[in-house]
Amino acid sequence: MARWPARTCSIQRFPISGPSALHIAKDSAAPPAGKDHYLILDGLRGVASLMVVLFHICEAYKPDHPLTQPINHGYLAVDFFFLLSGFVIAYAYDDRWQTLGTWDFFKRRLIRLQPMVVMGTTIGALLFYFQAGAAFPLIEATPVWKLLLVMLVGWTLLPLPPSMDIRGWSEMHPLDGPAWSLFFEYIANILYAVGLRRLSNRWLGVLVVLAAAFFVQLAVFGKRGDVIGGWAIDPEQLHIGFARLLFPFLAGMLLMRLGKRIRVKHAFAACSLLLIVALTLPRFGGADRLWLNGLYESLCVVAVFPLIVAIGAGATQADGLSTRIAGFFGELSYPLYITHYGLIYVYTEWVGAHAALPFGTKCAAGAAVFVASIAIAYACLRLYDLPARKWLAAKLLKRSVG
């Protein structure tokens, strides 16, 4: 989370039937029986999550200087996540509302997302006092009771006002910074269930155009030349959050409905490379031409990211290695995204307190944080998230399954 005020092809879409139907128990947002599963899109979500972790590790060295931040545009992975979410939600649910109630939809989304919200917040609470130092001036003065209160509120994903800040960064979720994007994801899900799903493609297209203009206004004509932000409850940050949410989510929905697919060879590798390049390119324009960087970010979100999703969705054939890599990254993506930031807080404070250490030592520590983040996410996935979702699905979706 940036601190400055997502002819043939290589991956198969697997039918969800027979043994593959077990995936539905693991992921309540999976397509229903008879629909293909876009495995390559899951894999790209994993690639984006890995880039987010690398971005945050590098950000610890320049937390207040967007012009020179390594992996400069890593924060745009969130916008890519929103685009994927709009595509997948529309694909999984657009044609199911004759048999699926609004509350059933909400239950399925809660089962998919909420267990790891609880885990990410809990990990942040467990590591909280290890993060104390100059980077986070409020931690030492925060009593345990207030920490526990913030953790309990964080479990619900309700945003905290600045008056409840316990870190000094004014985050709506100070124990797990990236949870701000889950807050907006829930807003998108609510909007989809109560109205967006009913829109014709024509009206959805009108909203996409308006949302694109809203995004470009922020990125190109805003005072900073980027779309960094969205994590606090104040007018400026809410403006950023909604601008970053609306276009990608709506465009993902429209892209799915229009059926636009692009078939290329080795699609997973090609899409991954294109996404990595888009997220790692340096800042454009410098301090004198901020609008130029905003133009680049607009190009990424409005054109490049939909192109990547269209290529990923067009994949029709698989090879074994790409399938395994995409599947592993896809499963790992959400746990990694929502649990890694507790370690980033610790690492950020450690980097600031040990500025005199050799650069190689800091890089080794950063590599250790990267590996530990993946290990923690994998353990959370296997030991907690999958069992919790299976149990919740059995309890809350029992009537629907019957």
PDB file of C-alpha atoms in Angstrom, residues 114 117 150 152-161 172-173 183 233:
ATOM      1  CA  GLN A 114     -14.413 -12.790   5.212  1.00  0.00           C
ATOM      2  CA  VAL A 117     -10.178 -10.648   6.501  1.00  0.00           C
ATOM      3  CA  VAL A 150      -9.566  -2.116  16.652  1.00  0.00           C
ATOM      4  CA  LEU A 152     -12.637  -6.681  16.576  1.00  0.00           C
ATOM      5  CA  VAL A 153     -13.861  -3.849  14.352  1.00  0.00           C
ATOM      6  CA  GLY A 154     -11.338  -4.913  11.716  1.00  0.00           C
ATOM      7  CA  TRP A 155     -12.838  -8.394  11.673  1.00  0.00           C
ATOM      8  CA  THR A 156     -16.096  -6.847  10.423  1.00  0.00           C
ATOM      9  CA  LEU A 157     -14.274  -4.772   7.735  1.00  0.00           C
ATOM     10  CA  LEU A 158     -16.094  -1.667   8.945  1.00  0.00           C
ATOM     11  CA  PRO A 159     -13.803   1.344   8.382  1.00  0.00           C
ATOM     12  CA  LEU A 160     -12.337   3.179  11.337  1.00  0.00           C
ATOM     13  CA  PRO A 161     -12.402   6.994  11.492  1.00  0.00           C
ATOM     14  CA  MET A 172      -9.308   2.839   7.859  1.00  0.00           C
ATOM     15  CA  HIS A 173      -7.806  -0.567   8.767  1.00  0.00           C
ATOM     16  CA  PHE A 183     -13.939  -2.594   1.855  1.00  0.00           C
ATOM     17  CA  ILE A 233     -12.200   7.837   5.584  1.00  0.00           C
TER      18      ILE A 233
END
